[in-house]
Amino acid sequence: MVVIPFPRRFTLVSAFPLLFPSFPSFHPSSTVPVLTFFFLRFARHHARDSEEPNGLEFH
């Protein structure tokens, strides 16, 4: 995965449509909560394992 040196939330939100180009074609009620759950889990796990140079912490 390519890491872009931007604020992590901005990068994740901006990359979401790129990672799931056919996202609107999925069924929203079942897909959105699952994708959001794993997406946030990945973001928190990645942020916890890496040192942020600007001192931001994600809990």
PDB file of N, CA and C in Angstrom:
ATOM      1  N   MET A   1       0.846  -1.196   0.000  1.00  0.00           N
ATOM      2  CA  MET A   1       0.000   0.000   0.000  1.00  0.00           C
ATOM      3  C   MET A   1       0.880   1.245   0.000  1.00  0.00           C
ATOM      4  N   VAL A   2       0.510   2.221  -0.779  1.00  0.00           N
ATOM      5  CA  VAL A   2       1.282   3.450  -0.878  1.00  0.00           C
ATOM      6  C   VAL A   2       0.882   4.393   0.248  1.00  0.00           C
ATOM      7  N   VAL A   3       1.879   4.875   0.975  1.00  0.00           N
ATOM      8  CA  VAL A   3       1.622   5.811   2.068  1.00  0.00           C
ATOM      9  C   VAL A   3       1.948   7.216   1.588  1.00  0.00           C
ATOM     10  N   ILE A   4       0.970   8.094   1.625  1.00  0.00           N
ATOM     11  CA  ILE A   4       1.156   9.471   1.171  1.00  0.00           C
ATOM     12  C   ILE A   4       1.382  10.349   2.398  1.00  0.00           C
ATOM     13  N   PRO A   5       2.422  11.186   2.396  1.00  0.00           N
ATOM     14  CA  PRO A   5       2.747  12.006   3.573  1.00  0.00           C
ATOM     15  C   PRO A   5       1.783  13.160   3.784  1.00  0.00           C
ATOM     16  N   PHE A   6       0.528  12.829   3.941  1.00  0.00           N
ATOM     17  CA  PHE A   6      -0.514  13.809   4.249  1.00  0.00           C
ATOM     18  C   PHE A   6      -1.116  13.417   5.591  1.00  0.00           C
ATOM     19  N   PRO A   7      -1.929  14.298   6.204  1.00  0.00           N
ATOM     20  CA  PRO A   7      -2.670  13.872   7.393  1.00  0.00           C
ATOM     21  C   PRO A   7      -3.442  12.589   7.102  1.00  0.00           C
ATOM     22  N   ARG A   8      -3.363  11.644   8.025  1.00  0.00           N
ATOM     23  CA  ARG A   8      -3.842  10.289   7.730  1.00  0.00           C
ATOM     24  C   ARG A   8      -5.341  10.255   7.404  1.00  0.00           C
ATOM     25  N   ARG A   9      -6.141  11.009   8.113  1.00  0.00           N
ATOM     26  CA  ARG A   9      -7.582  10.984   7.835  1.00  0.00           C
ATOM     27  C   ARG A   9      -7.864  11.487   6.420  1.00  0.00           C
ATOM     28  N   PHE A  10      -7.196  12.583   6.040  1.00  0.00           N
ATOM     29  CA  PHE A  10      -7.381  13.119   4.692  1.00  0.00           C
ATOM     30  C   PHE A  10      -6.971  12.086   3.648  1.00  0.00           C
ATOM     31  N   THR A  11      -5.848  11.418   3.894  1.00  0.00           N
ATOM     32  CA  THR A  11      -5.354  10.428   2.933  1.00  0.00           C
ATOM     33  C   THR A  11      -6.317   9.252   2.824  1.00  0.00           C
ATOM     34  N   LEU A  12      -6.792   8.733   3.956  1.00  0.00           N
ATOM     35  CA  LEU A  12      -7.689   7.581   3.927  1.00  0.00           C
ATOM     36  C   LEU A  12      -8.995   7.925   3.239  1.00  0.00           C
ATOM     37  N   VAL A  13      -9.561   9.078   3.579  1.00  0.00           N
ATOM     38  CA  VAL A  13     -10.838   9.471   2.976  1.00  0.00           C
ATOM     39  C   VAL A  13     -10.664   9.710   1.480  1.00  0.00           C
ATOM     40  N   SER A  14      -9.534  10.318   1.084  1.00  0.00           N
ATOM     41  CA  SER A  14      -9.302  10.591  -0.327  1.00  0.00           C
ATOM     42  C   SER A  14      -9.039   9.314  -1.110  1.00  0.00           C
ATOM     43  N   ALA A  15      -8.395   8.332  -0.456  1.00  0.00           N
ATOM     44  CA  ALA A  15      -8.059   7.089  -1.137  1.00  0.00           C
ATOM     45  C   ALA A  15      -9.248   6.138  -1.219  1.00  0.00           C
ATOM     46  N   PHE A  16     -10.273   6.367  -0.417  1.00  0.00           N
ATOM     47  CA  PHE A  16     -11.406   5.434  -0.372  1.00  0.00           C
ATOM     48  C   PHE A  16     -12.040   5.214  -1.746  1.00  0.00           C
ATOM     49  N   PRO A  17     -12.400   6.275  -2.505  1.00  0.00           N
ATOM     50  CA  PRO A  17     -12.994   6.046  -3.830  1.00  0.00           C
ATOM     51  C   PRO A  17     -12.019   5.378  -4.788  1.00  0.00           C
ATOM     52  N   LEU A  18     -10.714   5.606  -4.616  1.00  0.00           N
ATOM     53  CA  LEU A  18      -9.720   4.993  -5.499  1.00  0.00           C
ATOM     54  C   LEU A  18      -9.578   3.502  -5.211  1.00  0.00           C
ATOM     55  N   LEU A  19      -9.676   3.137  -3.926  1.00  0.00           N
ATOM     56  CA  LEU A  19      -9.555   1.730  -3.557  1.00  0.00           C
ATOM     57  C   LEU A  19     -10.813   0.945  -3.947  1.00  0.00           C
ATOM     58  N   PHE A  20     -11.954   1.624  -3.936  1.00  0.00           N
ATOM     59  CA  PHE A  20     -13.219   0.965  -4.278  1.00  0.00           C
ATOM     60  C   PHE A  20     -13.902   1.737  -5.408  1.00  0.00           C
ATOM     61  N   PRO A  21     -13.388   1.595  -6.639  1.00  0.00           N
ATOM     62  CA  PRO A  21     -13.938   2.385  -7.748  1.00  0.00           C
ATOM     63  C   PRO A  21     -15.394   2.048  -8.054  1.00  0.00           C
ATOM     64  N   SER A  22     -15.814   0.812  -7.724  1.00  0.00           N
ATOM     65  CA  SER A  22     -17.195   0.423  -7.999  1.00  0.00           C
ATOM     66  C   SER A  22     -18.040   0.491  -6.735  1.00  0.00           C
ATOM     67  N   PHE A  23     -17.608   1.287  -5.783  1.00  0.00           N
ATOM     68  CA  PHE A  23     -18.293   1.366  -4.485  1.00  0.00           C
ATOM     69  C   PHE A  23     -19.795   1.655  -4.601  1.00  0.00           C
ATOM     70  N   PRO A  24     -20.242   2.613  -5.454  1.00  0.00           N
ATOM     71  CA  PRO A  24     -21.687   2.900  -5.522  1.00  0.00           C
ATOM     72  C   PRO A  24     -22.518   1.718  -6.001  1.00  0.00           C
ATOM     73  N   SER A  25     -21.899   0.745  -6.649  1.00  0.00           N
ATOM     74  CA  SER A  25     -22.666  -0.385  -7.155  1.00  0.00           C
ATOM     75  C   SER A  25     -22.973  -1.416  -6.072  1.00  0.00           C
ATOM     76  N   PHE A  26     -22.286  -1.319  -4.929  1.00  0.00           N
ATOM     77  CA  PHE A  26     -22.555  -2.245  -3.837  1.00  0.00           C
ATOM     78  C   PHE A  26     -23.871  -1.893  -3.145  1.00  0.00           C
ATOM     79  N   HIS A  27     -24.387  -2.861  -2.413  1.00  0.00           N
ATOM     80  CA  HIS A  27     -25.609  -2.616  -1.647  1.00  0.00           C
ATOM     81  C   HIS A  27     -25.241  -1.863  -0.370  1.00  0.00           C
ATOM     82  N   PRO A  28     -25.725  -0.635  -0.196  1.00  0.00           N
ATOM     83  CA  PRO A  28     -25.245   0.224   0.894  1.00  0.00           C
ATOM     84  C   PRO A  28     -25.479  -0.348   2.292  1.00  0.00           C
ATOM     85  N   SER A  29     -26.640  -0.930   2.507  1.00  0.00           N
ATOM     86  CA  SER A  29     -26.994  -1.325   3.876  1.00  0.00           C
ATOM     87  C   SER A  29     -26.072  -2.406   4.422  1.00  0.00           C
ATOM     88  N   SER A  30     -25.522  -3.245   3.550  1.00  0.00           N
ATOM     89  CA  SER A  30     -24.685  -4.345   4.029  1.00  0.00           C
ATOM     90  C   SER A  30     -23.197  -4.050   3.854  1.00  0.00           C
ATOM     91  N   THR A  31     -22.839  -3.285   2.824  1.00  0.00           N
ATOM     92  CA  THR A  31     -21.428  -3.101   2.498  1.00  0.00           C
ATOM     93  C   THR A  31     -20.789  -1.968   3.289  1.00  0.00           C
ATOM     94  N   VAL A  32     -21.501  -0.862   3.424  1.00  0.00           N
ATOM     95  CA  VAL A  32     -20.906   0.315   4.070  1.00  0.00           C
ATOM     96  C   VAL A  32     -20.455   0.038   5.500  1.00  0.00           C
ATOM     97  N   PRO A  33     -21.300  -0.561   6.371  1.00  0.00           N
ATOM     98  CA  PRO A  33     -20.833  -0.809   7.743  1.00  0.00           C
ATOM     99  C   PRO A  33     -19.627  -1.739   7.798  1.00  0.00           C
ATOM    100  N   VAL A  34     -19.592  -2.748   6.933  1.00  0.00           N
ATOM    101  CA  VAL A  34     -18.474  -3.696   6.952  1.00  0.00           C
ATOM    102  C   VAL A  34     -17.192  -3.025   6.490  1.00  0.00           C
ATOM    103  N   LEU A  35     -17.265  -2.295   5.390  1.00  0.00           N
ATOM    104  CA  LEU A  35     -16.080  -1.609   4.881  1.00  0.00           C
ATOM    105  C   LEU A  35     -15.598  -0.562   5.879  1.00  0.00           C
ATOM    106  N   THR A  36     -16.553   0.176   6.464  1.00  0.00           N
ATOM    107  CA  THR A  36     -16.175   1.204   7.430  1.00  0.00           C
ATOM    108  C   THR A  36     -15.498   0.577   8.637  1.00  0.00           C
ATOM    109  N   PHE A  37     -16.020  -0.542   9.117  1.00  0.00           N
ATOM    110  CA  PHE A  37     -15.450  -1.206  10.284  1.00  0.00           C
ATOM    111  C   PHE A  37     -13.996  -1.619  10.030  1.00  0.00           C
ATOM    112  N   PHE A  38     -13.757  -2.317   8.918  1.00  0.00           N
ATOM    113  CA  PHE A  38     -12.401  -2.770   8.631  1.00  0.00           C
ATOM    114  C   PHE A  38     -11.494  -1.604   8.278  1.00  0.00           C
ATOM    115  N   PHE A  39     -12.053  -0.590   7.620  1.00  0.00           N
ATOM    116  CA  PHE A  39     -11.271   0.585   7.241  1.00  0.00           C
ATOM    117  C   PHE A  39     -10.761   1.306   8.482  1.00  0.00           C
ATOM    118  N   LEU A  40     -11.646   1.525   9.454  1.00  0.00           N
ATOM    119  CA  LEU A  40     -11.250   2.195  10.692  1.00  0.00           C
ATOM    120  C   LEU A  40     -10.310   1.318  11.513  1.00  0.00           C
ATOM    121  N   ARG A  41     -10.540   0.022  11.511  1.00  0.00           N
ATOM    122  CA  ARG A  41      -9.659  -0.886  12.249  1.00  0.00           C
ATOM    123  C   ARG A  41      -8.251  -0.832  11.686  1.00  0.00           C
ATOM    124  N   PHE A  42      -8.153  -0.849  10.359  1.00  0.00           N
ATOM    125  CA  PHE A  42      -6.846  -0.775   9.720  1.00  0.00           C
ATOM    126  C   PHE A  42      -6.168   0.555  10.045  1.00  0.00           C
ATOM    127  N   ALA A  43      -6.939   1.652   9.982  1.00  0.00           N
ATOM    128  CA  ALA A  43      -6.376   2.974  10.233  1.00  0.00           C
ATOM    129  C   ALA A  43      -5.848   3.077  11.665  1.00  0.00           C
ATOM    130  N   ARG A  44      -6.619   2.596  12.624  1.00  0.00           N
ATOM    131  CA  ARG A  44      -6.205   2.682  14.024  1.00  0.00           C
ATOM    132  C   ARG A  44      -5.008   1.781  14.285  1.00  0.00           C
ATOM    133  N   HIS A  45      -5.014   0.591  13.716  1.00  0.00           N
ATOM    134  CA  HIS A  45      -3.895  -0.333  13.916  1.00  0.00           C
ATOM    135  C   HIS A  45      -2.625   0.242  13.307  1.00  0.00           C
ATOM    136  N   HIS A  46      -2.739   0.817  12.116  1.00  0.00           N
ATOM    137  CA  HIS A  46      -1.578   1.384  11.434  1.00  0.00           C
ATOM    138  C   HIS A  46      -1.051   2.592  12.195  1.00  0.00           C
ATOM    139  N   ALA A  47      -1.950   3.434  12.691  1.00  0.00           N
ATOM    140  CA  ALA A  47      -1.531   4.631  13.418  1.00  0.00           C
ATOM    141  C   ALA A  47      -0.873   4.253  14.742  1.00  0.00           C
ATOM    142  N   ARG A  48      -1.364   3.185  15.360  1.00  0.00           N
ATOM    143  CA  ARG A  48      -0.821   2.779  16.652  1.00  0.00           C
ATOM    144  C   ARG A  48       0.581   2.187  16.494  1.00  0.00           C
ATOM    145  N   ASP A  49       0.844   1.542  15.354  1.00  0.00           N
ATOM    146  CA  ASP A  49       2.140   0.901  15.152  1.00  0.00           C
ATOM    147  C   ASP A  49       3.195   1.844  14.587  1.00  0.00           C
ATOM    148  N   SER A  50       2.807   3.018  14.130  1.00  0.00           N
ATOM    149  CA  SER A  50       3.765   3.934  13.530  1.00  0.00           C
ATOM    150  C   SER A  50       3.861   5.215  14.361  1.00  0.00           C
ATOM    151  N   GLU A  51       5.035   5.821  14.322  1.00  0.00           N
ATOM    152  CA  GLU A  51       5.246   7.074  15.052  1.00  0.00           C
ATOM    153  C   GLU A  51       4.845   8.241  14.160  1.00  0.00           C
ATOM    154  N   GLU A  52       3.990   9.103  14.679  1.00  0.00           N
ATOM    155  CA  GLU A  52       3.576  10.280  13.923  1.00  0.00           C
ATOM    156  C   GLU A  52       4.545  11.430  14.208  1.00  0.00           C
ATOM    157  N   PRO A  53       5.149  12.003  13.168  1.00  0.00           N
ATOM    158  CA  PRO A  53       6.097  13.097  13.396  1.00  0.00           C
ATOM    159  C   PRO A  53       5.444  14.349  13.970  1.00  0.00           C
ATOM    160  N   ASN A  54       4.148  14.541  13.701  1.00  0.00           N
ATOM    161  CA  ASN A  54       3.462  15.729  14.204  1.00  0.00           C
ATOM    162  C   ASN A  54       2.818  15.477  15.564  1.00  0.00           C
ATOM    163  N   GLY A  55       2.940  14.278  16.096  1.00  0.00           N
ATOM    164  CA  GLY A  55       2.469  13.998  17.446  1.00  0.00           C
ATOM    165  C   GLY A  55       0.994  13.698  17.552  1.00  0.00           C
ATOM    166  N   LEU A  56       0.304  13.499  16.429  1.00  0.00           N
ATOM    167  CA  LEU A  56      -1.114  13.180  16.499  1.00  0.00           C
ATOM    168  C   LEU A  56      -1.315  11.753  16.975  1.00  0.00           C
ATOM    169  N   GLU A  57      -2.341  11.546  17.755  1.00  0.00           N
ATOM    170  CA  GLU A  57      -2.657  10.210  18.243  1.00  0.00           C
ATOM    171  C   GLU A  57      -4.094   9.875  17.886  1.00  0.00           C
ATOM    172  N   PHE A  58      -4.317   8.634  17.435  1.00  0.00           N
ATOM    173  CA  PHE A  58      -5.659   8.175  17.104  1.00  0.00           C
ATOM    174  C   PHE A  58      -6.035   7.072  18.069  1.00  0.00           C
ATOM    175  N   HIS A  59      -7.151   7.247  18.755  1.00  0.00           N
ATOM    176  CA  HIS A  59      -7.581   6.239  19.737  1.00  0.00           C
ATOM    177  C   HIS A  59      -8.877   5.599  19.269  1.00  0.00           C
TER     178      HIS A  59
END
